[in-house]
Coordinates of C-alpha atoms in Angstrom, one line a residue:
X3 CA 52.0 26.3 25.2
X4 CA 51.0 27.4 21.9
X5 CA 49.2 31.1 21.9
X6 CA 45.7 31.2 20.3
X7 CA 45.8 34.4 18.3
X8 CA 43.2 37.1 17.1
X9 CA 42.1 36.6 13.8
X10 CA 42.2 40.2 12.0
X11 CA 41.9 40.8 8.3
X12 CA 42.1 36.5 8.0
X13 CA 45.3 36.9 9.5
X14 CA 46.0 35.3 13.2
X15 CA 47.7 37.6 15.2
X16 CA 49.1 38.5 18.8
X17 CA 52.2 37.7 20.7
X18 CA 51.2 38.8 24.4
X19 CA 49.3 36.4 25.7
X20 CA 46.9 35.4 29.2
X21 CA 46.1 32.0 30.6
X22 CA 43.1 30.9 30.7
X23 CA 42.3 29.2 34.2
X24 CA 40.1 26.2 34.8
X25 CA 37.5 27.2 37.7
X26 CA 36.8 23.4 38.9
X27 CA 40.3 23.4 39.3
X28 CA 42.6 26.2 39.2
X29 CA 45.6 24.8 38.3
X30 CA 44.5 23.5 35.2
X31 CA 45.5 25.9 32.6
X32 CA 42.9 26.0 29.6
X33 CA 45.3 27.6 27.3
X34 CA 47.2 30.8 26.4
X35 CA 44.9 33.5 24.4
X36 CA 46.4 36.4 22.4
X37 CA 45.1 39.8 24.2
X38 CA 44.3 42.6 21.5
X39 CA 45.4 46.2 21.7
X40 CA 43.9 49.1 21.0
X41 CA 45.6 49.1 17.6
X42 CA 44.2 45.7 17.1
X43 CA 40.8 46.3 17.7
X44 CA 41.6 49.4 15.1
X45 CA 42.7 47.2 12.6
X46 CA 40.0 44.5 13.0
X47 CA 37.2 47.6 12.4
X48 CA 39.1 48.7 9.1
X49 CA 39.5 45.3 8.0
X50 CA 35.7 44.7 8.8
X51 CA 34.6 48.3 7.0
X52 CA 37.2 47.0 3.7
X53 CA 35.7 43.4 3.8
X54 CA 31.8 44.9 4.1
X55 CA 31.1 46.1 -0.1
X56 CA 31.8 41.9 -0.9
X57 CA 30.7 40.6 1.3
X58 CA 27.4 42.4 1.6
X59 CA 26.5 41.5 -2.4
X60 CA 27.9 38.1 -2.1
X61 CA 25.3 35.0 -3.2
X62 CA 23.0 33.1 -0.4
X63 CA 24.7 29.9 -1.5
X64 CA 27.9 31.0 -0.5
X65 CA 26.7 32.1 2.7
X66 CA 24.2 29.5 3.3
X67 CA 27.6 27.0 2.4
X68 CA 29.7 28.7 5.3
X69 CA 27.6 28.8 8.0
X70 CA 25.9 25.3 7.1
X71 CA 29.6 23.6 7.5
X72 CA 30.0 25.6 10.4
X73 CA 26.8 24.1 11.9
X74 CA 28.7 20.4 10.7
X75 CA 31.5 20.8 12.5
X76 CA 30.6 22.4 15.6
X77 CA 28.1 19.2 15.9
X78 CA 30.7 16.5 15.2
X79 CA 32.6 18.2 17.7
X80 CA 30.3 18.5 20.6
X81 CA 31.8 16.4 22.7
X82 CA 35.1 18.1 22.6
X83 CA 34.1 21.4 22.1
X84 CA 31.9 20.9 25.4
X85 CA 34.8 19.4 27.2
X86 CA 36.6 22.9 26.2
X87 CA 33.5 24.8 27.5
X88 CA 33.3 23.1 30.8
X89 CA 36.6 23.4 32.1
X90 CA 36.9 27.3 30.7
X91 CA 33.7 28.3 32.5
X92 CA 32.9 26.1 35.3
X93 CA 29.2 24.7 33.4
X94 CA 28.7 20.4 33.8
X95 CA 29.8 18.8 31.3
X96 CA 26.0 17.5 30.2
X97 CA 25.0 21.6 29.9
X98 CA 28.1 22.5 28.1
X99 CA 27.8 19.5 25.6
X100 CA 24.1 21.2 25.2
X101 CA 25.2 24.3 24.9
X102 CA 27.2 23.1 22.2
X103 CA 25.0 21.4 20.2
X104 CA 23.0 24.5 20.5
X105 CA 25.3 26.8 19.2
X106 CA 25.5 24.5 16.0
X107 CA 21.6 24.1 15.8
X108 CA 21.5 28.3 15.8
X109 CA 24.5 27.9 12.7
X110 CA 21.9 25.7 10.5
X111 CA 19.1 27.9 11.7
X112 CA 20.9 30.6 10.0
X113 CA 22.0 28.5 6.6
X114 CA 18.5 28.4 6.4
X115 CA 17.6 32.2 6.7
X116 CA 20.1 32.9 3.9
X117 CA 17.8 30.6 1.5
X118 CA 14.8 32.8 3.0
X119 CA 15.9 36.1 2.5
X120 CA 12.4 38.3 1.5
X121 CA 11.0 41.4 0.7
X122 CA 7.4 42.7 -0.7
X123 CA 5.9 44.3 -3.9
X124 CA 3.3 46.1 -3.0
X125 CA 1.4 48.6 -5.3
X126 CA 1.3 52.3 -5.1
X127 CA -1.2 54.6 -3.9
X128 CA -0.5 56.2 -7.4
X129 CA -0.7 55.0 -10.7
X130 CA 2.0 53.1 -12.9
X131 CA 4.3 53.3 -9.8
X132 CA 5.8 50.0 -8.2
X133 CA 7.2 49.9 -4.4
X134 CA 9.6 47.3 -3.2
X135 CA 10.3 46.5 0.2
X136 CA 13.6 45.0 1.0
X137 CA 16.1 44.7 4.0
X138 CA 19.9 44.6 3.3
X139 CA 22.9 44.7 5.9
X140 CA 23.7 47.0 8.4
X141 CA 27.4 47.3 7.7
X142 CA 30.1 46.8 10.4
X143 CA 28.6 45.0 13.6
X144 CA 30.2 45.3 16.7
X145 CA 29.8 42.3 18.9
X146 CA 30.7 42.1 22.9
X147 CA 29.7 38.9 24.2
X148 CA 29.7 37.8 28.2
X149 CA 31.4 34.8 29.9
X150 CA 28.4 32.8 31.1
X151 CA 27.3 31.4 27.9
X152 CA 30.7 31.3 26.1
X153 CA 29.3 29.8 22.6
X154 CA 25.8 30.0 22.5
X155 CA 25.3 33.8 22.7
X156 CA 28.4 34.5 20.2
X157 CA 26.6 32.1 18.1
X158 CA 23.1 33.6 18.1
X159 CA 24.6 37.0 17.6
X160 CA 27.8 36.2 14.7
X161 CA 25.2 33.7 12.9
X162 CA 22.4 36.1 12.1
X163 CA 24.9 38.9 11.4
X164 CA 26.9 37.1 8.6
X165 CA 23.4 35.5 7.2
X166 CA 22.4 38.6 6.6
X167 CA 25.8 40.3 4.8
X168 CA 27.2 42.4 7.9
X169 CA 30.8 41.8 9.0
X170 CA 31.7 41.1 12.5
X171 CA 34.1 42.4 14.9
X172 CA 33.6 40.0 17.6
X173 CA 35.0 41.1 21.4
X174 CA 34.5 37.9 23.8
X175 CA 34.8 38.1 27.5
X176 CA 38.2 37.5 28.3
X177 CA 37.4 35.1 31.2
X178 CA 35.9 32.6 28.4
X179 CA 38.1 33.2 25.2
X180 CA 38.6 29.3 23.9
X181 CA 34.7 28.6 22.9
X182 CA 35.0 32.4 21.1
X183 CA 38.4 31.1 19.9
X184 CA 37.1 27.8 18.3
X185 CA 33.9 29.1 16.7
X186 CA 36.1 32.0 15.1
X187 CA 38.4 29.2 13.9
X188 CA 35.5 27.2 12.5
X189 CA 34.3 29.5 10.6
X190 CA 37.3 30.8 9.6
X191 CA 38.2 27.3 7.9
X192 CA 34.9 27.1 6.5
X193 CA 35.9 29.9 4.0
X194 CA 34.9 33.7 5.1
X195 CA 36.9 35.7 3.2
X196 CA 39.2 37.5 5.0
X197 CA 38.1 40.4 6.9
X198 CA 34.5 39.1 7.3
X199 CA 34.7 38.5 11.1
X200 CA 37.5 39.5 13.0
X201 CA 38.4 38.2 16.4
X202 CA 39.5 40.7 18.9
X203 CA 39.7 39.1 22.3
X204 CA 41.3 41.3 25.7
X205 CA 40.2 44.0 27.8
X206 CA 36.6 45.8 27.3
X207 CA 38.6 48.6 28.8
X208 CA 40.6 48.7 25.9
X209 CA 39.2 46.7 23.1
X210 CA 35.2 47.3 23.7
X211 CA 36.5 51.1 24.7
X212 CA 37.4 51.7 20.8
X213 CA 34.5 49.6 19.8
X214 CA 32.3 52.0 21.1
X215 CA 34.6 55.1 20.2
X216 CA 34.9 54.2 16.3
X217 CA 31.9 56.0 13.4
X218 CA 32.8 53.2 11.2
X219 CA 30.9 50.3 13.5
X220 CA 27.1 50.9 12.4
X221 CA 25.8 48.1 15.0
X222 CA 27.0 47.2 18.5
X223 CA 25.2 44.0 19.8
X224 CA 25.9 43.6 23.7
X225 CA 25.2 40.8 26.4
X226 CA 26.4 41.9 29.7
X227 CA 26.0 44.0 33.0
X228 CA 23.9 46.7 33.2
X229 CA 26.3 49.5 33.8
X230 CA 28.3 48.5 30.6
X231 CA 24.7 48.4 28.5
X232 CA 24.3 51.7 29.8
X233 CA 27.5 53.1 28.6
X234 CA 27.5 50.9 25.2
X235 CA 24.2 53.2 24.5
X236 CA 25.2 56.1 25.4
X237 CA 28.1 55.7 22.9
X238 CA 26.1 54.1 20.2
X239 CA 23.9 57.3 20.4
X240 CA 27.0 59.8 19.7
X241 CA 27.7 58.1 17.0
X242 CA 23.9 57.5 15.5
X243 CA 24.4 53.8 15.6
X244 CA 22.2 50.9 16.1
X245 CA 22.3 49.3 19.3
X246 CA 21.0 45.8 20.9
X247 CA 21.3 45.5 24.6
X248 CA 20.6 42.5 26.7
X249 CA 21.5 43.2 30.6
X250 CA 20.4 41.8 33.7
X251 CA 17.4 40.1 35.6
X252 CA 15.9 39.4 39.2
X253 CA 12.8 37.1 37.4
X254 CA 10.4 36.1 39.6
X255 CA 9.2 32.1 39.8
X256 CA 5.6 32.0 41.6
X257 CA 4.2 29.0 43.0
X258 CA 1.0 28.7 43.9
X259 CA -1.0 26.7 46.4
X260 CA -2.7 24.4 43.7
X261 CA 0.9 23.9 42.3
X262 CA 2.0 19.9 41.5
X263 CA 4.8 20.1 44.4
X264 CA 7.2 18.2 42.4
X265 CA 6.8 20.1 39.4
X266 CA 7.2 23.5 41.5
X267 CA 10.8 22.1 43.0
X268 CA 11.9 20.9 40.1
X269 CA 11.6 24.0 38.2
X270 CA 12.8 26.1 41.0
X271 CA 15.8 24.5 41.8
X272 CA 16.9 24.1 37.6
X273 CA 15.7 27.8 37.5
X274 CA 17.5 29.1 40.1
X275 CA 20.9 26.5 40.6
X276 CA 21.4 25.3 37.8
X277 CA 24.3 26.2 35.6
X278 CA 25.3 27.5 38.9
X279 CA 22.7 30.3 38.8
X280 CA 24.7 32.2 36.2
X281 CA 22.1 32.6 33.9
X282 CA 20.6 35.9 33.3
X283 CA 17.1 34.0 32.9
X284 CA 17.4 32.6 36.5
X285 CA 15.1 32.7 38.8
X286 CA 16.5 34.2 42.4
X287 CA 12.8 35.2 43.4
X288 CA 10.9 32.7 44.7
X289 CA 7.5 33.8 45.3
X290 CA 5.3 31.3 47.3
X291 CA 1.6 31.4 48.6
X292 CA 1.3 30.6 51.5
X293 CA -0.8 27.5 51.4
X294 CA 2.0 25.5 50.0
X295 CA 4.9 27.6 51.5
X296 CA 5.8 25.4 54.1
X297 CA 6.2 22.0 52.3
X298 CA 7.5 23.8 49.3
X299 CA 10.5 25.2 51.0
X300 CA 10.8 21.5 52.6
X301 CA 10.9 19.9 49.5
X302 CA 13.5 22.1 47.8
X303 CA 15.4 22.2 50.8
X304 CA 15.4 18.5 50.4
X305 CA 16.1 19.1 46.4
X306 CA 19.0 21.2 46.9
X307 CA 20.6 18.7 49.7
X308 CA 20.8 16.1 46.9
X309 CA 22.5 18.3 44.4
X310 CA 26.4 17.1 44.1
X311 CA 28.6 20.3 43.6
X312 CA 31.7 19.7 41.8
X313 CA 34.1 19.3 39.0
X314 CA 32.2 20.6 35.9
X315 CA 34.0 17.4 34.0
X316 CA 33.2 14.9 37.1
X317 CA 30.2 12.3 36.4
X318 CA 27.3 13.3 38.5
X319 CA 27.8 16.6 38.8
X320 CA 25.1 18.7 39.0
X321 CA 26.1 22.3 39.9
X322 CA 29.8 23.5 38.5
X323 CA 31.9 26.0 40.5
X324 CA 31.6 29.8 40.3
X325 CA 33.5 31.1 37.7
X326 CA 35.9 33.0 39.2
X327 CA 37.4 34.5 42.8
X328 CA 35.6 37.6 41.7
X329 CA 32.2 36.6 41.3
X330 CA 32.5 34.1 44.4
X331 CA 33.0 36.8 46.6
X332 CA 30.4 38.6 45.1
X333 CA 27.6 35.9 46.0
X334 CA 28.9 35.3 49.2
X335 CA 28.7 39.3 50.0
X336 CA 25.6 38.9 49.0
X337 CA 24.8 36.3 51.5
X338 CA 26.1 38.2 54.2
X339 CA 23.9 41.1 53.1
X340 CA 20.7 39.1 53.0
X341 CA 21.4 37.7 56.4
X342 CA 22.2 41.6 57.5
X343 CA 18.7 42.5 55.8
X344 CA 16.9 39.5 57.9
X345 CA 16.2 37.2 55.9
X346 CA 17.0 33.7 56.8
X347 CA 19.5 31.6 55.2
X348 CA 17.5 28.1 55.5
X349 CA 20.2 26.2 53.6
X350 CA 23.9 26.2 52.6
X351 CA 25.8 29.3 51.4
X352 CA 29.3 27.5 52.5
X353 CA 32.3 27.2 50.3
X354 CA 33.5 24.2 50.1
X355 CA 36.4 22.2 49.5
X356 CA 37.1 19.4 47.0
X357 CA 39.7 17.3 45.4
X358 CA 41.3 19.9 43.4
X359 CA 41.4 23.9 44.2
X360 CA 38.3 26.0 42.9
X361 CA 35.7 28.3 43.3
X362 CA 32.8 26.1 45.5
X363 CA 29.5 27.6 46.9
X364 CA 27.1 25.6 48.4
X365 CA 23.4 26.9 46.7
X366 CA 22.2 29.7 49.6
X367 CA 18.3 29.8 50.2
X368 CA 16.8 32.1 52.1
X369 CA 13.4 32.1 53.4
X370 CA 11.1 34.7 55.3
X371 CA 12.3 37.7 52.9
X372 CA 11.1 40.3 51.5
X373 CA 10.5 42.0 48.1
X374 CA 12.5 45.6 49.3
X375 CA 15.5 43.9 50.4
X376 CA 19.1 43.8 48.3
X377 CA 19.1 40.3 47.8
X378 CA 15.2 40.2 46.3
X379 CA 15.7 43.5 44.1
X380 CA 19.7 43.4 42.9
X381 CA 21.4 40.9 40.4
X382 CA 23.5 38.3 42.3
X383 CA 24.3 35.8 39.5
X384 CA 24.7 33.3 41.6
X385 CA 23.2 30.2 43.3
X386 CA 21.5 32.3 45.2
X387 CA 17.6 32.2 46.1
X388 CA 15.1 33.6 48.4
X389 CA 11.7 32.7 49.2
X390 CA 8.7 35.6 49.4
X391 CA 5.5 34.6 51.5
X392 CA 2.5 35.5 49.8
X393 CA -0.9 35.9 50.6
X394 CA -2.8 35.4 47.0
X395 CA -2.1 35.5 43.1
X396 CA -3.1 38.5 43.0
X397 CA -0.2 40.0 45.6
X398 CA 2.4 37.2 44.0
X399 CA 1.7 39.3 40.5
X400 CA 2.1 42.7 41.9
X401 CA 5.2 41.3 43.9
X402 CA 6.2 39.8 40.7
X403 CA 6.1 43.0 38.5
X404 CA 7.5 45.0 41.2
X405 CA 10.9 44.9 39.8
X406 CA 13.4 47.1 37.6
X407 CA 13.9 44.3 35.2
X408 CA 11.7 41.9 32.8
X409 CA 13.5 39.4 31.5
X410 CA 12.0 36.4 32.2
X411 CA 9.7 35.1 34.8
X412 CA 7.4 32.0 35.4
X413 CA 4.8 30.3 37.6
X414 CA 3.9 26.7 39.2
X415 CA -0.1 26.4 38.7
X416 CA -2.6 24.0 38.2
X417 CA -5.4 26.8 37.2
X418 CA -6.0 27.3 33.8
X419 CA -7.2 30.9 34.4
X420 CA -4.3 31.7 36.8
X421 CA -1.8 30.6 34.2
X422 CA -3.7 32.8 31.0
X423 CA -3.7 35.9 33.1
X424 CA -0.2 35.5 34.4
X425 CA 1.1 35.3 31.1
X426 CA -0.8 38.3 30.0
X427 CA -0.3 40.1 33.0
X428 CA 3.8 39.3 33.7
X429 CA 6.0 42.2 32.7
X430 CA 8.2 39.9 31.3
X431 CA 9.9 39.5 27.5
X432 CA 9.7 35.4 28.5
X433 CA 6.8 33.2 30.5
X434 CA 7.1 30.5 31.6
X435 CA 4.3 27.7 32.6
X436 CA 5.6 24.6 35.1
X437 CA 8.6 25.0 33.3
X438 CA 12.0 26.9 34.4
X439 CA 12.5 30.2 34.3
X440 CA 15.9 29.4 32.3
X441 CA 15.8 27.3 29.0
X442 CA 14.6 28.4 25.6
X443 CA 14.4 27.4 21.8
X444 CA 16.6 28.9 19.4
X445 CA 14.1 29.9 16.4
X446 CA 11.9 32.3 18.7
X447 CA 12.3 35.4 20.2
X448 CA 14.6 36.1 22.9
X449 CA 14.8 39.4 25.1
X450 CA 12.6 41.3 28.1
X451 CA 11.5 44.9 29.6
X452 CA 12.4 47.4 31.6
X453 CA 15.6 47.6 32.3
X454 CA 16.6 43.9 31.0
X455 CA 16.7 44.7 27.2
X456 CA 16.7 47.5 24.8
X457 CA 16.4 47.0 21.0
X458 CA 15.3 44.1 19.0
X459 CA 15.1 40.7 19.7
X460 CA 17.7 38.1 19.8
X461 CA 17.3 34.5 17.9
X462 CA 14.8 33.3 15.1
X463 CA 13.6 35.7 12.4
X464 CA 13.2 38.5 14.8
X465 CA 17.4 38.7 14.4
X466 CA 16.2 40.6 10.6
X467 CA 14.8 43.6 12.6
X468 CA 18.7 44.5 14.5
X469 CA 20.8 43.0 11.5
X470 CA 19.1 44.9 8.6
X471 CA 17.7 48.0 7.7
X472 CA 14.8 48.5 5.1
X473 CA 14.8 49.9 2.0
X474 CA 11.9 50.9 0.3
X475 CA 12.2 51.6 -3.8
X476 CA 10.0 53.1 -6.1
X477 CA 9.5 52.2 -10.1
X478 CA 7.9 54.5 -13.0
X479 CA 6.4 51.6 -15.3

């Protein structure tokens, strides 16, 4: 099986390789990926610092060029790419076609940008004096990306960072390393010149380790668990360096009792089941007046009966497999501990078997809990739900808030006013209105509170504030 190698200083690289397993069936190998060593990740950094001088003065057309044939491509090849996706990371084959397509909307989102590059004249408080305001590239930008959107989140993060004149050393997560694979390869055949983005995929212990430890990386970019955001700041602020962090969420999906029913369900079960509930904008909190509890929890009972779990690739699939032994037995400890906590497990929560070997779990929903339990305050990433009684609004927005994270969060209504306060009122970065907690547009902003994000916003124009830095320059007439 041929090895897909790092690409360092427009070289590909690597001899020691790991497979890359298929989680609807595991004994489907994916491919062979090259894993990086320390010295790699070395190299990739002073190829990046080397590359950064050209490539930060080069002309808009040559960028917008690059990243608009990247766009092409990843388009045309949607189908296979999301064939790729699906059997690497266990998403239906419909969401990782999506995802795909995506990812190549966010590339010709960023062609764009290139053409749009401003700055401001303003006059000076003092005479015959001219200020100009401009932004220009960070330098070397560090990016760690995590395995549960494998093309999408490289591609909101690489995009803006190259439209902007930064060079990239890009660390995937080593569970997803073909989508990180392709896109480097896309834009590699596009025409960056070498050294512009560097592919460094293996072991955050080892790779992301001398990310973090290196002066000559001015911006790390990160999408991933809590405890490694934590620990990617704390280095980033040794070193004086500009950070972006985007962690977890436990977002909160109220319904209340003038709530369309089938708009509720709907909502709740794509919010907190779909993709196989490993999205960080899922919704695992499921916070219900209790007017409409009762047939609420019927109906999505009902919803989450018809749902087919099964090969991501398999027609009529609508929930994938976990995406690996690790994770499933962190959702099903996580059912045991909401059961231990008292809360009761209304539906599924069984593995389950199927034609080929792979990580099943029935979706889990618990009713009758409560917002102090594990299950209702800790990240499970998984299909995982539980249902809060609620008296009122007013206690489903306090319930809401009550929470260490604000990443997303949304609400089933009817009421005009309900709806205008929550979104004023949600300590959220995202709102939703009848609509899933998980799903947003690529040209806005993306990111939360608390202890969700830190730093600027992800996606849109908002990507200018992390990938730049200002510059402000004064003229004697």
């Amino acid at each position: 099986m041929t090895i897909h190698q790092n690409l360092i200083a427009g070289e590909w690289v690597g001899t020691e390789a790991v497979k890359n397993i298929n989680p609807s069936n595991t004994n489907d190998v994916v491919g062979e990926y090259a894993r990086a060593s320390a010295d790699d990740a070395k190299a990739a950094i002073a190829a990046a610092k080397a590359a950064f001088p050209a490539w930060s003065r080069s002309g808009i057309l040559e960028r917008h060029a690059i990243l608009k044939k990247t766009a092409d491509e990843i388009i045309a090849r949607k189908d296979e790419i999301g064939r790729l996706l699906a059997r690497e990371e266990g998403k239906t084959l419909p969401e990782a076609i999506g995802e795909t397509v995506r990812a190549g909307q966010i590339f010709e989102f960023f062609a764009g940008e290139t053409l749009r590059l401003a700055g401001e004249v303003l006059p000076s408080v003092r005479p015959n004096i001219g200020v100009e305001i401009t932004r220009e590239p960070v330098g070397v930008v560090g990016i760690i990306t995590p395995w549960n959107f494998p093309i999408a989140i490289p591609a909101w993060k690489i995009a803006p960072a190259l439209c902007y004149g930064n060079t990239v050393v890009f660390k995937p997560a080593e569970l997803v390393p073909g989508c990180a694979w392709a896109i480097v390869d896309i834009l590699h055949r596009a025409g960056l010149p070498k050294g512009v983005l560097n592919l460094v995929m293996g072991k955050g212990s080892v790779v992301g380790q001398v990310m973090l430890d290196s002066p000559d990386v001015q911006a790390i970019t990160f999408t991933g668990s809590t405890v490694t955001g934590k620990r990617v700041a704390a280095a980033s602020i040794e070193h004086n360096r500009k950070f972006q962090l985007e962690m977890g969420g436990k977002n909160p999906f109220v319904v209340l009792d003038d709530a369309d029913l089938t708009v509720a369900v709907e909502a709740a079960a794509n919010s907190g089941f779909f993709s196989t509930g490993q999205r960080c904008t899922a919704s695992s909190r499921l916070i219900v007046t209790e007017g409409i509890h009762d047939r609420f929890v019927a109906a999505l009972t009902e919803k989450l009966k018809n749902l087919v779990v099964d090969d991501a690739l398999k027609a009529g699939t609508h929930i994938g497999p976990v995406v690996d032994a690790s994770q499933l037995k962190q959702d099903t400890d996580y059912i045991e501990i909401g059961k231990g906590e008292g809360a009761t497990l209304a539906y599924g929560g069984d593995l389950l078997k199927r034609d080929n070997p792979g990580f099943y779990l029935q979706p889990a929903l618990f009713t009758e809990a409560t917002n102090d339990m594990r299950i209702s305050r800790e990240e499970i990433f998984g299909p995982v739900a539980s249902v809060i009684r609620v008296k009122d609004y007013d206690e489903a927005l306090a319930l809401a808030n009550d929470t260490p994270f604000g990443l997303s969060s949304g609400i089933a209504t009817t009421s005009l006013k309900h709806a205008t306060h929550f979104k004023r009122n949600s300590e959220a970065g995202m709102v939703m209105v009848n609509l899933p907690t998980a799903g947003v547009d690529f040209h806005v902003p993306f990111g939360g509170r608390k202890g969700s994000s830190y730093g600027p916003r992800e996606q849109g124009k908002y990507a200018n504030e992390f990938y730049t830095t200002v510059k402000t320059a004064y003229t004697l007439a």
